[in-house]
Amino acid sequence: MTNAFFFCGLPANFKDLCKIYPPSINSLLKTENFNLYRQLLMVSYEELDDKWFEDKKEGQTPTPFEYLFTICSQDKRIEKLAVEAFNFFIHEPVSFLYDLKTICIGNLEEEIKKINSIHELRLLKEEDYFDFQNLLRESLGEKTVNPPKLDENPKIKRIKRLGRKRDKLAAKQHGLNFGDSLAAICCMGLGITPLNIGEMSKSSVQAIMEMYQNREKYDIDIKS
């Protein structure tokens, strides 16, 4: 389902904590570290679980929130990138409060001046982070994911892991790269050209591509 706000390039509210802004094509292409931003904030539990399995790491696979806090606390360069990543999507600074294991949204010094209690701070916690990640995915026109099953049967986890591996290989073999997708949209006769496509949100580009492909499939099925 397409998010109407993101399709029109408008920010969407997230639980009164912050707004998430859909990046335009131009902003993605101009942001050198975008792929790192995406990897830091949007990595899924399944992706982490696959990595833990491939690297033969011991112990329970961390949740995306736990993983983000761990790598940021161990390396200030990664913390700096994570802060930049949040700012890219929510247009506000954030602070990692490691003792409280939470993320304060907004300039911490300025926020403290405006409150009477710490409970008035806008805090992004573990219990909200899964929904936050899914809204980030929507802002890019990507599919949302289901909540992870942390106590899933190991045999079922193995089957799903193999399925994800097959899906990744198939996507590499048959999927269009981003540049080809942009060129395809410019050939659809919708008034979209290389001169204006950069102002569109990535969410709208993704939605138009999917809708056009579905219409083509429908036309082919009707003719058959």
Short mmCIF file of C-alpha atoms in Angstrom, two decimals:
data_model
loop_
_atom_site.label_atom_id
_atom_site.label_comp_id
_atom_site.label_asym_id
_atom_site.label_seq_id
_atom_site.Cartn_x
_atom_site.Cartn_y
_atom_site.Cartn_z
CA MET A 1 0.00 0.00 0.00
CA THR A 2 1.39 3.39 -1.04
CA ASN A 3 1.74 6.05 1.64
CA ALA A 4 -0.03 9.14 0.24
CA PHE A 5 2.18 11.57 2.18
CA PHE A 6 5.40 10.06 0.87
CA PHE A 7 4.01 9.70 -2.64
CA CYS A 8 3.41 13.47 -2.72
CA GLY A 9 6.79 14.24 -1.15
CA LEU A 10 5.30 15.29 2.20
CA PRO A 11 6.57 14.30 5.67
CA ALA A 12 4.60 11.82 7.78
CA ASN A 13 4.25 12.06 11.55
CA PHE A 14 5.70 9.26 13.65
CA LYS A 15 3.93 8.86 17.02
CA ASP A 16 4.34 12.58 17.82
CA LEU A 17 8.08 11.94 18.25
CA CYS A 18 9.24 13.30 14.91
CA LYS A 19 8.39 13.60 11.24
CA ILE A 20 9.93 11.42 8.55
CA TYR A 21 10.70 13.17 5.28
CA PRO A 22 10.70 11.20 2.01
CA PRO A 23 13.97 11.85 0.17
CA SER A 24 13.82 13.05 -3.41
CA ILE A 25 15.77 11.37 -6.19
CA ASN A 26 18.17 14.33 -6.30
CA SER A 27 18.83 14.19 -2.56
CA LEU A 28 19.60 10.45 -2.75
CA LEU A 29 22.03 10.89 -5.61
CA LYS A 30 23.73 13.88 -3.97
CA THR A 31 24.13 12.17 -0.58
CA GLU A 32 27.39 10.24 -0.72
CA ASN A 33 26.73 8.18 2.40
CA PHE A 34 23.08 7.35 1.70
CA ASN A 35 23.67 3.59 1.42
CA LEU A 36 25.45 3.67 4.78
CA TYR A 37 22.58 5.65 6.30
CA ARG A 38 20.10 3.12 5.02
CA GLN A 39 22.16 0.19 6.27
CA LEU A 40 22.55 1.69 9.74
CA LEU A 41 18.92 2.61 10.35
CA MET A 42 16.98 0.08 8.29
CA VAL A 43 18.78 -3.23 8.75
CA SER A 44 16.22 -5.90 9.64
CA TYR A 45 16.43 -8.62 12.26
CA GLU A 46 16.45 -11.24 9.49
CA GLU A 47 19.45 -9.57 7.81
CA LEU A 48 21.30 -9.51 11.13
CA ASP A 49 20.37 -13.15 11.78
CA ASP A 50 21.74 -14.14 8.37
CA LYS A 51 24.96 -12.27 9.10
CA TRP A 52 25.29 -13.91 12.54
CA PHE A 53 24.83 -17.33 10.90
CA GLU A 54 27.29 -16.68 8.05
CA ASP A 55 29.94 -15.27 10.40
CA LYS A 56 29.31 -18.11 12.87
CA LYS A 57 28.92 -15.68 15.75
CA GLU A 58 27.91 -17.00 19.14
CA GLY A 59 24.97 -15.85 21.21
CA GLN A 60 21.55 -14.47 20.41
CA THR A 61 21.18 -12.30 17.33
CA PRO A 62 20.62 -8.70 18.49
CA THR A 63 17.59 -6.70 17.51
CA PRO A 64 18.23 -3.81 15.07
CA PHE A 65 17.97 -1.35 17.98
CA GLU A 66 20.45 -3.29 20.11
CA TYR A 67 22.79 -3.63 17.13
CA LEU A 68 22.70 0.11 16.41
CA PHE A 69 23.47 0.98 20.04
CA THR A 70 26.31 -1.54 20.24
CA ILE A 71 28.17 -0.41 17.12
CA CYS A 72 27.65 3.28 17.92
CA SER A 73 28.97 2.86 21.47
CA GLN A 74 32.05 1.05 20.17
CA ASP A 75 32.99 3.51 17.43
CA LYS A 76 32.42 7.27 17.49
CA ARG A 77 32.76 7.43 13.69
CA ILE A 78 29.79 5.11 13.33
CA GLU A 79 27.87 7.14 15.91
CA LYS A 80 28.53 10.27 13.83
CA LEU A 81 27.23 8.51 10.71
CA ALA A 82 24.14 7.33 12.59
CA VAL A 83 23.40 10.89 13.78
CA GLU A 84 23.78 12.09 10.18
CA ALA A 85 21.45 9.31 9.03
CA PHE A 86 18.72 10.34 11.47
CA ASN A 87 19.09 13.96 10.42
CA PHE A 88 18.78 12.95 6.75
CA PHE A 89 15.39 11.33 7.35
CA ILE A 90 13.85 13.37 10.19
CA HIS A 91 15.60 16.74 9.64
CA GLU A 92 16.45 16.98 13.34
CA PRO A 93 19.55 16.19 15.41
CA VAL A 94 19.53 13.24 17.81
CA SER A 95 21.59 12.17 20.84
CA PHE A 96 22.34 8.60 21.92
CA LEU A 97 21.65 8.26 25.65
CA TYR A 98 23.58 5.07 26.34
CA ASP A 99 22.82 4.84 30.07
CA LEU A 100 19.09 5.02 29.34
CA LYS A 101 19.39 2.96 26.14
CA THR A 102 17.29 5.42 24.19
CA ILE A 103 17.64 8.09 21.50
CA CYS A 104 16.67 11.67 22.26
CA ILE A 105 15.18 13.49 19.28
CA GLY A 106 16.03 17.17 18.93
CA ASN A 107 18.93 19.26 20.24
CA LEU A 108 19.42 17.83 23.74
CA GLU A 109 20.55 21.09 25.35
CA GLU A 110 17.63 23.02 23.86
CA GLU A 111 15.12 20.29 24.69
CA ILE A 112 16.20 20.18 28.34
CA LYS A 113 15.56 23.93 28.68
CA LYS A 114 11.94 23.46 27.63
CA ILE A 115 10.95 20.60 29.95
CA ASN A 116 10.22 20.01 33.63
CA SER A 117 10.75 16.24 33.57
CA ILE A 118 12.80 13.78 31.55
CA HIS A 119 9.52 12.12 30.59
CA GLU A 120 8.75 15.15 28.43
CA LEU A 121 11.72 14.45 26.17
CA ARG A 122 11.01 12.90 22.79
CA LEU A 123 12.64 9.51 23.27
CA LEU A 124 12.87 6.82 20.61
CA LYS A 125 12.95 3.49 22.46
CA GLU A 126 13.32 -0.16 21.54
CA GLU A 127 9.55 -0.73 21.54
CA ASP A 128 9.02 1.99 18.90
CA TYR A 129 12.01 1.28 16.72
CA PHE A 130 10.45 -1.51 14.62
CA ASP A 131 7.59 0.79 13.54
CA PHE A 132 10.09 3.60 12.97
CA GLN A 133 12.10 1.38 10.62
CA ASN A 134 8.99 0.39 8.68
CA LEU A 135 8.01 4.03 8.17
CA LEU A 136 11.54 4.71 6.91
CA ARG A 137 11.05 1.87 4.42
CA GLU A 138 7.76 3.40 3.29
CA SER A 139 9.49 6.76 2.79
CA LEU A 140 11.71 5.04 0.20
CA GLY A 141 8.86 3.11 -1.41
CA GLU A 142 10.14 -0.19 -0.01
CA LYS A 143 8.08 -3.02 1.44
CA THR A 144 7.57 -3.15 5.18
CA VAL A 145 8.60 -6.23 7.15
CA ASN A 146 6.77 -8.32 9.73
CA PRO A 147 7.81 -8.34 13.39
CA PRO A 148 10.60 -10.88 14.01
CA LYS A 149 9.96 -14.13 15.87
CA LEU A 150 12.85 -14.24 18.30
CA ASP A 151 12.01 -17.76 19.57
CA GLU A 152 11.32 -19.35 16.18
CA ASN A 153 12.09 -23.04 15.60
CA PRO A 154 15.69 -23.39 14.26
CA LYS A 155 14.52 -25.63 11.39
CA ILE A 156 11.98 -23.06 10.24
CA LYS A 157 14.60 -20.30 10.56
CA ARG A 158 16.96 -22.31 8.33
CA ILE A 159 14.26 -22.79 5.65
CA LYS A 160 13.44 -19.06 5.68
CA ARG A 161 17.15 -18.19 5.54
CA LEU A 162 17.57 -20.30 2.39
CA GLY A 163 14.49 -18.66 0.90
CA ARG A 164 15.88 -15.17 1.49
CA LYS A 165 19.14 -16.22 -0.16
CA ARG A 166 17.27 -17.42 -3.25
CA ASP A 167 15.23 -14.22 -3.39
CA LYS A 168 18.38 -12.07 -3.29
CA LEU A 169 19.95 -14.03 -6.14
CA ALA A 170 16.77 -13.77 -8.22
CA ALA A 171 16.54 -10.01 -7.60
CA LYS A 172 20.12 -9.53 -8.82
CA GLN A 173 19.49 -11.55 -11.97
CA HIS A 174 16.12 -10.12 -13.01
CA GLY A 175 15.68 -6.75 -11.30
CA LEU A 176 16.27 -3.36 -12.96
CA ASN A 177 18.97 -1.19 -11.47
CA PHE A 178 17.94 2.22 -10.15
CA GLY A 179 19.16 4.16 -13.19
CA ASP A 180 17.27 1.88 -15.59
CA SER A 181 14.10 2.33 -13.50
CA LEU A 182 14.37 6.12 -13.80
CA ALA A 183 14.90 5.86 -17.56
CA ALA A 184 11.89 3.55 -17.89
CA ILE A 185 9.60 6.00 -16.10
CA CYS A 186 10.72 8.79 -18.42
CA CYS A 187 9.56 6.63 -21.36
CA MET A 188 6.02 6.06 -20.05
CA GLY A 189 4.54 9.23 -21.55
CA LEU A 190 3.55 10.66 -18.16
CA GLY A 191 5.30 13.99 -18.58
CA ILE A 192 8.20 12.80 -16.44
CA THR A 193 11.60 13.65 -17.93
CA PRO A 194 15.24 13.75 -16.79
CA LEU A 195 14.64 17.45 -16.12
CA ASN A 196 11.98 16.94 -13.44
CA ILE A 197 12.28 13.37 -12.18
CA GLY A 198 14.93 14.41 -9.66
CA GLU A 199 12.35 16.43 -7.72
CA MET A 200 10.10 13.40 -7.23
CA SER A 201 10.26 11.33 -4.05
CA LYS A 202 11.76 7.87 -4.37
CA SER A 203 8.52 6.56 -2.92
CA SER A 204 6.50 7.93 -5.85
CA VAL A 205 8.98 6.58 -8.41
CA GLN A 206 8.76 3.12 -6.85
CA ALA A 207 4.95 3.22 -6.71
CA ILE A 208 4.63 4.33 -10.36
CA MET A 209 6.98 1.56 -11.51
CA GLU A 210 5.06 -1.12 -9.62
CA MET A 211 1.66 0.17 -10.76
CA TYR A 212 2.80 0.30 -14.40
CA GLN A 213 4.19 -3.25 -14.22
CA ASN A 214 0.94 -4.49 -12.66
CA ARG A 215 -1.08 -2.81 -15.43
CA GLU A 216 1.10 -4.39 -18.10
CA LYS A 217 0.65 -7.81 -16.51
CA TYR A 218 -3.10 -7.26 -16.35
CA ASP A 219 -3.23 -6.28 -20.06
CA ILE A 220 -1.23 -9.36 -21.01
CA ASP A 221 -3.49 -11.62 -18.90
CA ILE A 222 -6.62 -10.14 -20.51
CA LYS A 223 -5.22 -10.69 -24.02
CA SER A 224 -4.31 -14.27 -23.12
#
